[in-house]
XYZ file of C-alpha atoms in Angstrom:
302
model
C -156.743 90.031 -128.119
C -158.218 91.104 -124.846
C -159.160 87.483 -123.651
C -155.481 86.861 -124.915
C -153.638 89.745 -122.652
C -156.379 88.569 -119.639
C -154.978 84.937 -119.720
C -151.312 86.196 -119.998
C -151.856 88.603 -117.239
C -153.348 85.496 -114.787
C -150.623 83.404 -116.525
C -147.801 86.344 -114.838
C -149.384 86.355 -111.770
C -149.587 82.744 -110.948
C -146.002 82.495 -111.677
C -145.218 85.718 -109.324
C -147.350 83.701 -106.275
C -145.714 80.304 -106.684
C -142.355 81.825 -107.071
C -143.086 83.781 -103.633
C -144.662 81.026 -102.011
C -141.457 78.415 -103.052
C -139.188 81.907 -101.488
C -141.178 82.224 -98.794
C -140.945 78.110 -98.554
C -137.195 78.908 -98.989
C -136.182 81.035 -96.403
C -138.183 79.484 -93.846
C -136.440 75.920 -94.530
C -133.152 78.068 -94.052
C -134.333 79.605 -91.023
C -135.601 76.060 -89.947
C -132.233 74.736 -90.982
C -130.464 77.605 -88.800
C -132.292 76.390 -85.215
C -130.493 74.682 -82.418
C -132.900 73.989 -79.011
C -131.354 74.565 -75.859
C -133.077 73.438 -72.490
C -131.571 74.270 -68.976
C -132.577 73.057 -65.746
C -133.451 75.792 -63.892
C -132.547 79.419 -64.900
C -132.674 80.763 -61.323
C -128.910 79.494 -60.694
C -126.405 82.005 -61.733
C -124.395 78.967 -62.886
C -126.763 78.108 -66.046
C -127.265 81.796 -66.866
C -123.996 81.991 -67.609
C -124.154 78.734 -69.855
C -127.057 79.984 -71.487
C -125.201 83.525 -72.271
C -122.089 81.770 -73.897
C -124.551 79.427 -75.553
C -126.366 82.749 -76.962
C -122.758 84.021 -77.638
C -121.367 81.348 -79.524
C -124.361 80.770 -81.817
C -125.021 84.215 -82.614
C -121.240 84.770 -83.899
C -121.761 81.313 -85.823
C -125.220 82.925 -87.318
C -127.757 80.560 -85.460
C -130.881 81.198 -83.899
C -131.149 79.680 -80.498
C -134.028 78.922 -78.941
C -133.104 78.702 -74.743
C -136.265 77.313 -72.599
C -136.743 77.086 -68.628
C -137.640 73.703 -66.941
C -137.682 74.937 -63.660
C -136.259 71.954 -62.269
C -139.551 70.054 -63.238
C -139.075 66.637 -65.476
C -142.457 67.185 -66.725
C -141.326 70.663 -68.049
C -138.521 69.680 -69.316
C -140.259 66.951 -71.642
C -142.681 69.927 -72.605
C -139.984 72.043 -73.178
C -138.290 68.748 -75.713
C -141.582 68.697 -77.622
C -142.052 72.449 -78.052
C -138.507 72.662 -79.798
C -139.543 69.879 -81.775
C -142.164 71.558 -82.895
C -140.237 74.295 -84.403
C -138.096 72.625 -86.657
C -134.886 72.273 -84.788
C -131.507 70.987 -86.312
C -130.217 69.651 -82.508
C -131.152 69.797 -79.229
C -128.588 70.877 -76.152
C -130.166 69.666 -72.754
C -129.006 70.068 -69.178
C -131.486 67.044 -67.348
C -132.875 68.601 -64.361
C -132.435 64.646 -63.282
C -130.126 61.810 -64.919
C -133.041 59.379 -65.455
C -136.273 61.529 -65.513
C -134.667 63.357 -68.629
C -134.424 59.592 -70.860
C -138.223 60.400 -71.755
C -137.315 63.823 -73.478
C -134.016 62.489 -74.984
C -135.886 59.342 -76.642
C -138.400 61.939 -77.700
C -135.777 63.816 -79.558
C -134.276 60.225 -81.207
C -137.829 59.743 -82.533
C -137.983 62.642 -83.924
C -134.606 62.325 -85.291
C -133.151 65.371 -83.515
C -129.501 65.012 -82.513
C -128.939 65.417 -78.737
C -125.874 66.935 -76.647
C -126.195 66.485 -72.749
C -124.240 69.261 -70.825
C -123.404 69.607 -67.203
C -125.498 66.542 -66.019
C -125.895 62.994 -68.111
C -128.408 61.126 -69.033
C -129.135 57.262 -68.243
C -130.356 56.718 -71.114
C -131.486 57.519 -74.967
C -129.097 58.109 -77.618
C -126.409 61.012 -76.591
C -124.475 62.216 -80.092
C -122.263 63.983 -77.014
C -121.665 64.722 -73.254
C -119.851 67.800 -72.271
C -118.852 68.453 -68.547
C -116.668 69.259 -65.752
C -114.326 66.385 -64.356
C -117.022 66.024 -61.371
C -115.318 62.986 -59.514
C -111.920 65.197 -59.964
C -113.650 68.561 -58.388
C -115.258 66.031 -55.670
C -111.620 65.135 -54.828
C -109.917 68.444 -55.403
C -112.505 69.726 -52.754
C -111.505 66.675 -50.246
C -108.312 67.666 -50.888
C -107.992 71.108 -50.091
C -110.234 70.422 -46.889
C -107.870 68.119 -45.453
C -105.295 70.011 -46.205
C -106.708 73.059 -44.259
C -107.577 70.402 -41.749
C -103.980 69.128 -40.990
C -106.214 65.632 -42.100
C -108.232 65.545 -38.821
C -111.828 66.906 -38.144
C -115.690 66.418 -38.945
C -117.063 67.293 -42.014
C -120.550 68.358 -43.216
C -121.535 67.178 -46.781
C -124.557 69.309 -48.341
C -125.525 67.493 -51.815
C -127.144 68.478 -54.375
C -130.291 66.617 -56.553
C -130.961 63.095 -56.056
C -130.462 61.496 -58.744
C -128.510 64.120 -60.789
C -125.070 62.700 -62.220
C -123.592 65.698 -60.869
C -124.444 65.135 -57.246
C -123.301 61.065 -57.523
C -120.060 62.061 -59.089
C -118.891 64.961 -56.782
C -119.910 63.133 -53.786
C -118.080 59.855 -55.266
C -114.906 62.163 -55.792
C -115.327 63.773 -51.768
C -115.443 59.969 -50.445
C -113.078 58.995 -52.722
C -110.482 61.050 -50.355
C -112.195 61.667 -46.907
C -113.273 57.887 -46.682
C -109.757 56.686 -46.609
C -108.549 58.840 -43.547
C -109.033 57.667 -39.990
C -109.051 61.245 -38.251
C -111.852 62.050 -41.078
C -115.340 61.718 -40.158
C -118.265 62.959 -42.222
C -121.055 63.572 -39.430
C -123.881 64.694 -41.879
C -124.390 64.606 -45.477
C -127.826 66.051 -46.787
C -129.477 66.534 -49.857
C -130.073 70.439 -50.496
C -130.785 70.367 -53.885
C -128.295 72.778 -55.725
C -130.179 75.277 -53.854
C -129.069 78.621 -51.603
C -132.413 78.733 -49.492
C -132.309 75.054 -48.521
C -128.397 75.233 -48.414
C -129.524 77.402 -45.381
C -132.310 75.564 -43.793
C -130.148 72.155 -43.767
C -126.991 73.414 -42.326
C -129.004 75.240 -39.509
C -130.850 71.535 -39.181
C -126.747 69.807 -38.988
C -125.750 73.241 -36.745
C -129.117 71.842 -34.157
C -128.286 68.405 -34.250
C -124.950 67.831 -34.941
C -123.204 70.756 -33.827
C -119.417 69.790 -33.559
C -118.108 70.376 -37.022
C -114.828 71.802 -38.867
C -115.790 71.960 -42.398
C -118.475 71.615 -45.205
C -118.049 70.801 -48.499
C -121.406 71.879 -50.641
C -121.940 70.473 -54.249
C -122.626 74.020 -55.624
C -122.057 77.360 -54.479
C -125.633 78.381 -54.272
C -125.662 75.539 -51.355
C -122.605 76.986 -49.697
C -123.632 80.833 -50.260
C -126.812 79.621 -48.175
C -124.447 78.061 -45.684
C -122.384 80.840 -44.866
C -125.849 82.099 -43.531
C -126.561 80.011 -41.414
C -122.931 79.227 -39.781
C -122.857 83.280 -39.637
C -126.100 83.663 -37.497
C -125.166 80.281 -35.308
C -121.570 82.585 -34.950
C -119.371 79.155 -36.246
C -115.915 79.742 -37.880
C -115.699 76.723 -40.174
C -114.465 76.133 -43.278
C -116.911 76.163 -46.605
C -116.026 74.691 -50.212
C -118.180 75.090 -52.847
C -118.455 74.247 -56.348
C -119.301 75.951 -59.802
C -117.107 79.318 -59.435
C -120.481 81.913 -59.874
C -119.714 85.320 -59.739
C -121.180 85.537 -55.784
C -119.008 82.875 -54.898
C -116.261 84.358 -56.169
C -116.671 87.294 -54.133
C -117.549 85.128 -50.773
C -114.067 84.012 -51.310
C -112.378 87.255 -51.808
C -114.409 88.286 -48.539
C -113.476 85.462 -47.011
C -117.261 84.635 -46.049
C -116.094 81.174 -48.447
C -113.369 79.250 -47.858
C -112.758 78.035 -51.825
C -114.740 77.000 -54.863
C -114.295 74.591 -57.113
C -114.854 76.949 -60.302
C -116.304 75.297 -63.720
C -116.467 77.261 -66.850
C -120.019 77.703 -67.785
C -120.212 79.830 -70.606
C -117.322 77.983 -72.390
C -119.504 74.779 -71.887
C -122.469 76.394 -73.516
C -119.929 77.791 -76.371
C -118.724 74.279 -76.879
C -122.028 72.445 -76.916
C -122.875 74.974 -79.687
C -120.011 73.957 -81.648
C -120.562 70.777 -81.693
C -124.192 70.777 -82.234
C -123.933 72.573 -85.309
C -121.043 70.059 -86.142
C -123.789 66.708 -85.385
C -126.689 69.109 -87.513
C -124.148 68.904 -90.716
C -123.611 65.295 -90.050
C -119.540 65.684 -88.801
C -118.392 63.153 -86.067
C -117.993 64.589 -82.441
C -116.694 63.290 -79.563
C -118.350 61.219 -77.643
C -117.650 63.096 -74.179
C -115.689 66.923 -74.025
C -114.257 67.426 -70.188
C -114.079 70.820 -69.597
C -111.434 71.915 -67.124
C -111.433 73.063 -63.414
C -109.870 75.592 -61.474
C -109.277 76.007 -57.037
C -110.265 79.393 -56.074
C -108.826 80.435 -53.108
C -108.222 83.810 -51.174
């Protein structure tokens, strides 16, 4: 009887540690199954915080955990970053390239792996893209031409200040500037210069174009963090020129109501990130997507 009640008490308790174990099993492939990967170029641009907040927004009112990594503008991050969310069981992966063709390597990564991937803000030249969300680029690039000529009467020089080589963000708002100011004979553009989406060497090239090419009415920056660092360095030189920007960031914003800015070109990035997390959770339960999601744009002017 004893040897009886022994083996029906081991008997209980093996059932009691599977059954945990296959809960425990459970709940983690729920968890697992709740997971979307997010990876952002650089979080030290006021721009992609605010992506990464509606991102944070959006999933946590769906009920998904989202996992938001740093690359620091560093490909080689970036691919780290791609494997690390790998690792922990992610239904989809939402990637901002820090560069159009350094990021292929991550995105193939994530097709091996069989991870569904959603560009946002920049594309990629390559891998397999489930979806692209983004400004109208090309559009801002002209709207900016636009409104610079405009100021202009449609005669002056123009400084252009672009952003990373290589990004399809800086090729497609400098495509949508020339598309305008390369058509008009009183328009000249007497420097354009790669300051890579950022405010400290937004300053140190436009002092550089204020040294050696002095005579100038207007630049047109491919992000605000370029122009904000502009406005520093036409300030100290004592220029009054007009500055365009591009993104619509809080600081920007106010450079323009202070009139320290001239306009911005003002994208949406927390509705971007809110809309990549719709559709990735869309892709992770297999529903069709579109292929690209424009995201519209707005002139701010005082």
């Amino acid at each position: 009887m004893r040897k009886r009640s022994k083996l029906l008490s081991l008997v209980l308790s093996t059932v009691f540690v599977m059954s945990t174990l296959v809960g425990c099993s459970s709940q983690k492939s729920a968890e697992g199954g709740k997971k979307i990967g997010m990876v952002v170029s650089t979080l030290n641009n006021p721009f992609f915080v605010s992506m990464k907040q509606g991102a944070e927004k959006k999933a946590k009112e769906l009920g998904y955990t989202l996992v938001v990594l740093d690359s620091q503008n560093d490909a080689a991050k970036e691919r780290s970053n791609v494997e690390d969310l790998v690792q922990q069981g992610i239904v989809a992966l939402i990637i901002n390239p820090t560069d159009s063709d350094a990021v292929v390597n991550s995105i193939t990564f994530a097709n091996d792996n069989n991870i569904k991937v959603i560009t946002l803000d920049r594309k990629s030249n390559g891998g397999e893209v489930a979806c692209h969300i983004e400004s109208d680029n090309v559009k801002g690039g002209e709207m900016a031409a636009n409104f610079i000529l405009e100021k202009l009467n449609g005669k002056g020089n123009l400084v252009e200040l672009q952003g990373i080589p290589g990004a399809s963000a800086t090729r497609d708002r400098g495509k949508g500037f020339h598309n305008i100011v390369d058509k008009k004979d009183k328009i000249k553009v007497v420097a354009s210069q790669a300051a890579d989406f950022d405010r400290q060497k937004g300053l140190n090239v436009t002092e550089n174009v204020i040294q050696a090419t002095p005579a100038f009415d207007a630049i047109f920056a491919h992000n605000d963090e370029m122009a904000l660092g502009a406005i520093k360095a036409v300030k100290a030189a004592h220029k009054n020129v007009i500055i365009v920007g591009f993104d619509g960031n809080d600081d920007a914003k106010a450079a323009v109501k202070s009139g320290d800015m001239t306009a911005t070109i003002a994208q949406k990035p927390s509705l971007m990130g809110s809309i990549a997390i719709e559709n990735a959770i869309k892709i992770a339960k297999g529903e069709a997507i579109q292929k690209e999601i424009p995201v519209e744009l707005e002139l701010i002017k005082k």
